[in-house]
Tab-separated table of C-alpha atoms in Angstrom:
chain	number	residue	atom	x	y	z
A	161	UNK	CA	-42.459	-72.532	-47.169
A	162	UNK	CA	-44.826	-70.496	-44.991
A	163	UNK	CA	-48.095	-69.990	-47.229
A	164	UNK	CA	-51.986	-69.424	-47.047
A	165	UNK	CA	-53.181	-71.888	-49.579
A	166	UNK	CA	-56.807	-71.516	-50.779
A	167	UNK	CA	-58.465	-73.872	-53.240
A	168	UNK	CA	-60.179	-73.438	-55.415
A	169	UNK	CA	-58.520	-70.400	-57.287
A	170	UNK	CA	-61.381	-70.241	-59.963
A	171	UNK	CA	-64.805	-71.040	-59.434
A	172	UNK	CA	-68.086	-70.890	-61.928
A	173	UNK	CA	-71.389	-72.077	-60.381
A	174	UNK	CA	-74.998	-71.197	-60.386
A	175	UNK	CA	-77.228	-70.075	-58.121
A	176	UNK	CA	-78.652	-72.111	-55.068
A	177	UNK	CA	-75.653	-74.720	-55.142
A	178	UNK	CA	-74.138	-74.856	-52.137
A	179	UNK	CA	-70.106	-74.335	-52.379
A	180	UNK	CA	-66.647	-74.469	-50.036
A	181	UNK	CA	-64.024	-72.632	-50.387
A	182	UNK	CA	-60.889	-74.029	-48.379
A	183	UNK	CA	-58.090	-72.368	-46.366
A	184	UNK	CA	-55.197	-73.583	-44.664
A	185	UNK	CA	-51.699	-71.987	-43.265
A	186	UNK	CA	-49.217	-73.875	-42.100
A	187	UNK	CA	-47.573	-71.079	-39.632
A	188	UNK	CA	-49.697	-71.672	-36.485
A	189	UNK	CA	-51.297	-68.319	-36.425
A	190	UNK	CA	-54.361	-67.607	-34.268
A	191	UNK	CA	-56.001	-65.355	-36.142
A	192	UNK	CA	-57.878	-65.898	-39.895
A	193	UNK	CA	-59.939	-63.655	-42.045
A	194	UNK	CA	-61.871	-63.908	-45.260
A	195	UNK	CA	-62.572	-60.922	-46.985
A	196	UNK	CA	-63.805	-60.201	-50.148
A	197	UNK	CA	-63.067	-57.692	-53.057
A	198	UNK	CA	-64.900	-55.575	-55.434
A	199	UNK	CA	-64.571	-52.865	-57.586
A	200	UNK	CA	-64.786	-49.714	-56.128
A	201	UNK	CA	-66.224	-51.490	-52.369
A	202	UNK	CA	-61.938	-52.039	-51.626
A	203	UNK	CA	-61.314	-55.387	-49.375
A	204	UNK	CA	-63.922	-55.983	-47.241
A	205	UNK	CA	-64.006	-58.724	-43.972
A	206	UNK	CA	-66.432	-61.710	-44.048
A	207	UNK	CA	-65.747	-63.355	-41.146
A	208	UNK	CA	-62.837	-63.708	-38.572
A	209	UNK	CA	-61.617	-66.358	-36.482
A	210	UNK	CA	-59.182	-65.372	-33.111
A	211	UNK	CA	-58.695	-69.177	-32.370
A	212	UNK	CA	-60.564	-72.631	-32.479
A	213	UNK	CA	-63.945	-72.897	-32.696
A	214	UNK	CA	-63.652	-69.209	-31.845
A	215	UNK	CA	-65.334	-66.893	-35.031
A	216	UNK	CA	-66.835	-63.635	-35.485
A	217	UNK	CA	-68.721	-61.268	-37.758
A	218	UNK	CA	-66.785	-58.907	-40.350
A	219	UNK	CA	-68.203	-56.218	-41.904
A	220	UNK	CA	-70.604	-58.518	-44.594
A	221	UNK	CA	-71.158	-61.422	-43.152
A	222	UNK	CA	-74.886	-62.365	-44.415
A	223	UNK	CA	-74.842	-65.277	-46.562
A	224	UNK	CA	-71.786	-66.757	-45.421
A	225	UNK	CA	-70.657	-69.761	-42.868
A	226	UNK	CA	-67.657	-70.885	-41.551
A	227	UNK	CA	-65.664	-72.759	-39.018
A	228	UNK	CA	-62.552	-73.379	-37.089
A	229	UNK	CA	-62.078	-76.988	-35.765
A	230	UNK	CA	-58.945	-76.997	-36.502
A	231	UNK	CA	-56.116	-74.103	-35.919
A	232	UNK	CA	-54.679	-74.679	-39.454
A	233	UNK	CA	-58.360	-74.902	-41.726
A	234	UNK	CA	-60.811	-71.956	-42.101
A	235	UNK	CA	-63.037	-72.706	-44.603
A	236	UNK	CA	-65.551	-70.696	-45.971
A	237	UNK	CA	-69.107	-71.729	-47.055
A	238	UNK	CA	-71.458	-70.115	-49.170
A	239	UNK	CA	-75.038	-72.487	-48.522
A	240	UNK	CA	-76.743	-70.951	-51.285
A	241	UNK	CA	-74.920	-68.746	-53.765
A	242	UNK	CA	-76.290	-65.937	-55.064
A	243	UNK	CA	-75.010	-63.430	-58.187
A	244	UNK	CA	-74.190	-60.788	-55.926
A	245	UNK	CA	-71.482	-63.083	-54.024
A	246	UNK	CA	-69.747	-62.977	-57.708
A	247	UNK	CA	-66.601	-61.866	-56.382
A	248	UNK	CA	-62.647	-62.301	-55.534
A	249	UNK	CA	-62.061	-63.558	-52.004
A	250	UNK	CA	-58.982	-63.509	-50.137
A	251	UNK	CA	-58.008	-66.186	-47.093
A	252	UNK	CA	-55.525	-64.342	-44.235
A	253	UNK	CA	-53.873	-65.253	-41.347
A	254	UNK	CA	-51.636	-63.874	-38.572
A	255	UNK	CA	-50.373	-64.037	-35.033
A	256	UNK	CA	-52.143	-62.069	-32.641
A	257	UNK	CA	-49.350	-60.243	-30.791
A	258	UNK	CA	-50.137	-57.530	-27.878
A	259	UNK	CA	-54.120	-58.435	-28.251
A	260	UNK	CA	-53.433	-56.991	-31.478
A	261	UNK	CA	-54.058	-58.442	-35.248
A	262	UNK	CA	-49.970	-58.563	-36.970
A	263	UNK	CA	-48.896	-58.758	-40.627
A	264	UNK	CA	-51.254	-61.043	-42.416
A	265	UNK	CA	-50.599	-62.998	-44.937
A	266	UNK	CA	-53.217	-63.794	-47.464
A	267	UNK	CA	-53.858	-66.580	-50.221
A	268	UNK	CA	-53.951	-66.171	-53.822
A	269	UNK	CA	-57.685	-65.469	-53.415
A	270	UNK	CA	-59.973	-67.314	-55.145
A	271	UNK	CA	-62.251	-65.824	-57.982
A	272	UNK	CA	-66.052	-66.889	-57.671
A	273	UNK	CA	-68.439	-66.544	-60.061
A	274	UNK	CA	-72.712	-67.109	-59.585
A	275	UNK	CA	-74.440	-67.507	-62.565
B	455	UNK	CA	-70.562	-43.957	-43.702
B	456	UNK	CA	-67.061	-45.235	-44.236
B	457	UNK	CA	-65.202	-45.941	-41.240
B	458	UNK	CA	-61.522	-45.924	-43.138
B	459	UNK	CA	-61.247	-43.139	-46.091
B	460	UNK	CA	-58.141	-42.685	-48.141
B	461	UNK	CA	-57.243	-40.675	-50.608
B	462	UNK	CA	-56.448	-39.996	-53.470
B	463	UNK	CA	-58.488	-42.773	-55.094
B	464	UNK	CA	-56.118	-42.973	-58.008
B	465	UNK	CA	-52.630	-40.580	-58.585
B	466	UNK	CA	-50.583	-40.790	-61.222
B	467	UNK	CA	-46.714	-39.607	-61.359
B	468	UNK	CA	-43.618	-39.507	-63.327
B	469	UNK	CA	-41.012	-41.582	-61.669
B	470	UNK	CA	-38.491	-40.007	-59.547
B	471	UNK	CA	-41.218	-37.952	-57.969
B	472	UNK	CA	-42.252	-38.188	-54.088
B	473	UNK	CA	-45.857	-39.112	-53.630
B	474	UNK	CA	-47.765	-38.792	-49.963
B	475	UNK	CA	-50.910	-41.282	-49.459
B	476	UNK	CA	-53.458	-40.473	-46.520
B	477	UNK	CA	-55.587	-42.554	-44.538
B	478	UNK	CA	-58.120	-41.347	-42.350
B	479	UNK	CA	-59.772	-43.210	-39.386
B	480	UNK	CA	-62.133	-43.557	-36.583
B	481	UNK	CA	-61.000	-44.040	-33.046
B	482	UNK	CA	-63.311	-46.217	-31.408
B	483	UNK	CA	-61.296	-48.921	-29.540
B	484	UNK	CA	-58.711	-48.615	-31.891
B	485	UNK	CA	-56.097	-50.671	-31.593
B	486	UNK	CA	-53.815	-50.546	-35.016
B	487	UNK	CA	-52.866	-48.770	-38.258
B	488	UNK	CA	-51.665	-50.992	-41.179
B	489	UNK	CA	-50.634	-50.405	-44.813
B	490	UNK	CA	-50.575	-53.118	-47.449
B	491	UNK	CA	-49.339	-53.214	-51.320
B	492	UNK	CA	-51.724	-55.164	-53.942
B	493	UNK	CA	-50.024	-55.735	-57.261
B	494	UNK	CA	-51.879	-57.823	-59.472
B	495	UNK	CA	-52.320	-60.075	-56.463
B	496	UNK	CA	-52.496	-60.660	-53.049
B	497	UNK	CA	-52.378	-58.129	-50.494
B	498	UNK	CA	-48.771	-57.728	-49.227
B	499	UNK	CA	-47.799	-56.428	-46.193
B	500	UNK	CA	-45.681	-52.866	-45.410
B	501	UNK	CA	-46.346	-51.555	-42.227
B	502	UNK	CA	-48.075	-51.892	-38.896
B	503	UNK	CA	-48.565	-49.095	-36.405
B	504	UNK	CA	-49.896	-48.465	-33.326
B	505	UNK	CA	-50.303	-45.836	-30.496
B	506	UNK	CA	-46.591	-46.963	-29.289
B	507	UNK	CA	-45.150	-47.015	-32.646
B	508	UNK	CA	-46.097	-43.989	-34.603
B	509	UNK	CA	-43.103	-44.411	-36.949
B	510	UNK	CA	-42.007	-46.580	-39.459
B	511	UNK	CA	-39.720	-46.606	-42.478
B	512	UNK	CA	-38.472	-49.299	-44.643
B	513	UNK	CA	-36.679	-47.968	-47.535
B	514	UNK	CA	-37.675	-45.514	-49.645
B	515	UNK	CA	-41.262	-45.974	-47.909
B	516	UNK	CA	-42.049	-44.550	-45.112
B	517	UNK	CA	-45.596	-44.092	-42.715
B	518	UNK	CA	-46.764	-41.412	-39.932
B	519	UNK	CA	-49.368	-42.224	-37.607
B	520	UNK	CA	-50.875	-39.101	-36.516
B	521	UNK	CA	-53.120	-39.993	-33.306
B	522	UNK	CA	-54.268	-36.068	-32.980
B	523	UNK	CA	-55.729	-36.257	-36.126
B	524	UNK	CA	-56.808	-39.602	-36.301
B	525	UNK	CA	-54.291	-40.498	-39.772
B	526	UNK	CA	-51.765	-41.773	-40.855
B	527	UNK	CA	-49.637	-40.751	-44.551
B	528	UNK	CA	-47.485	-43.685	-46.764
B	529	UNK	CA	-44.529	-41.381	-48.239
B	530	UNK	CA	-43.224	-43.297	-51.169
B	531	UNK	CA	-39.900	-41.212	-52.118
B	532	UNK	CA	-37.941	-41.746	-55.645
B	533	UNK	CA	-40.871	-43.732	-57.204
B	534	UNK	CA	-40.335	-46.142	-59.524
B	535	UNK	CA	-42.230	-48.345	-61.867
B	536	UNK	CA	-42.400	-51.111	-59.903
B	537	UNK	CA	-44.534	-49.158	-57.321
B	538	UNK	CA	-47.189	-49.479	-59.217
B	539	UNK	CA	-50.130	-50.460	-57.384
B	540	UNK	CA	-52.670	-50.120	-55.055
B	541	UNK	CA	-52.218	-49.194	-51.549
B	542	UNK	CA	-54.406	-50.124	-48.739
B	543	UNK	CA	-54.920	-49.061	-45.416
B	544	UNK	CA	-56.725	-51.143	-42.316
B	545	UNK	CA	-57.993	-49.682	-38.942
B	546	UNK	CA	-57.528	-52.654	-36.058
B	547	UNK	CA	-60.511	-52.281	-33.844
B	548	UNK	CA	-60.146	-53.354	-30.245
B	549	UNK	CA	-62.098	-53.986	-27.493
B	550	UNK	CA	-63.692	-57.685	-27.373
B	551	UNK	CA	-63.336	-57.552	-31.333
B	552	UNK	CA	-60.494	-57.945	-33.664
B	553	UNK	CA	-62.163	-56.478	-36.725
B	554	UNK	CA	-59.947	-55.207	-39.676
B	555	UNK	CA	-61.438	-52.779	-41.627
B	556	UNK	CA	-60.275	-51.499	-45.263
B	557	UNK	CA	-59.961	-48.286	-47.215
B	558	UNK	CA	-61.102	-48.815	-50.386
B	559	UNK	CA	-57.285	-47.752	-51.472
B	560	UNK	CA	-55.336	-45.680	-53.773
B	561	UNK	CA	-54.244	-46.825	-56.919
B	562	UNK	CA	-50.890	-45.196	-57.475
B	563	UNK	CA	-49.659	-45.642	-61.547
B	564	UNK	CA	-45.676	-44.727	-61.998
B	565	UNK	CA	-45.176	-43.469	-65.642
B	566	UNK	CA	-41.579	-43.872	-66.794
């Protein structure tokens, strides 16, 4: 079954400790996003990834790492979580078709909390 | 300021009624128009367009992308229940980016 998995779904830390989230597709796209979402902010991008070890800046991007070493894996990493990063974040991926971004599909998104 | 505005924010109608969703955007390098459904979940797909595909329809949904005015409208005819939800457009950037950036949606209720 073609699916963005992301693990894990719920997550309830405190602040300073450093955290992964994972995210893996299995339908060879190029292209991977993280966003995340708040009330009344909408969906907004993290980070993006057009290929391997290829990644670039979203819209919010302070406070968060990632990396592509591998086409399938896009893992997110928050080095030292902070309250306001309390939020629901969403794993995507797509082909790039025409030099253009297609459907994405995105994970279950995974709901962080920072104490 | 926002680069993607939609509106309404929130709409609520009586099913069987025809409801028209707008999303405005900016044209710098812009390379695509897409509309997604969020239930109680994940973002799902509806439609992509782009300056060579203005048109789409799938349904009783349907979207316009109006490159004149920099929009684009989601028609959602004969609502029902189920299309409860909320709606969210992207802007595609282009250039030497591939940037997707959000609305912050419209949350459309269907009252029986």
């Amino acid at each position: 079954e073609a699916q963005v998995t992301q693990n894990p779904r719920y997550l309830i830390t405190v602040t300073g400790k450093k955290l992964t989230v994972t995210c893996s597709q299995n339908m060879n796209h190029e292209y991977m996003s993280w966003y995340r979402q708040d009330p009344g902010l909408g969906l907004r991008q993290i980070y993006y990834s057009m290929n391997v070890e290829v990644t670039d800046k979203g819209d919010v991007p302070e406070g968060y790492k990632v990396s592509r070493k591998e086409k399938r894996n896009f893992p997110l990493i928050l080095e030292s979580p902070s309250p306001n990063q309390t939020s629901l974040y969403f794993c995507a991926s797509s082909l790039l078709a025409g030099g253009r971004v297609g459907e994405q599909f995105f994970g279950p998104g995974t709901r962080l909390t920072v104490l | 300021e926002d680069k993607v505005v939609q509106s309404p924010l929130s709409l609520v109608v009586h099913e069987g009624d025809t409801v028209t969703l707008n999303c405005s955007y900016e044209v710098t390098n812009f390379r695509s128009l897409l509309w997604y459904k969020q239930e109680k979940k994940a973002p799902t797909f509806l439609f992509m367009l782009t300056s060579s595909g203005i048109e789409k329809k799938s349904g009783r949904l349907s979207s316009i992308l109006d490159k004149k005015e920099l929009s684009s409208i989601l028609n959602i005819t004969a609502t029902q229940t189920g299309d409860s939800a909320i709606y969210l457009c992207a802007e595609g950037s282009g250039g030497s980016n591939y940037k997707l950036t959000f609305g912050k949606g419209t949350l459309l209720t269907v009252n029986p």
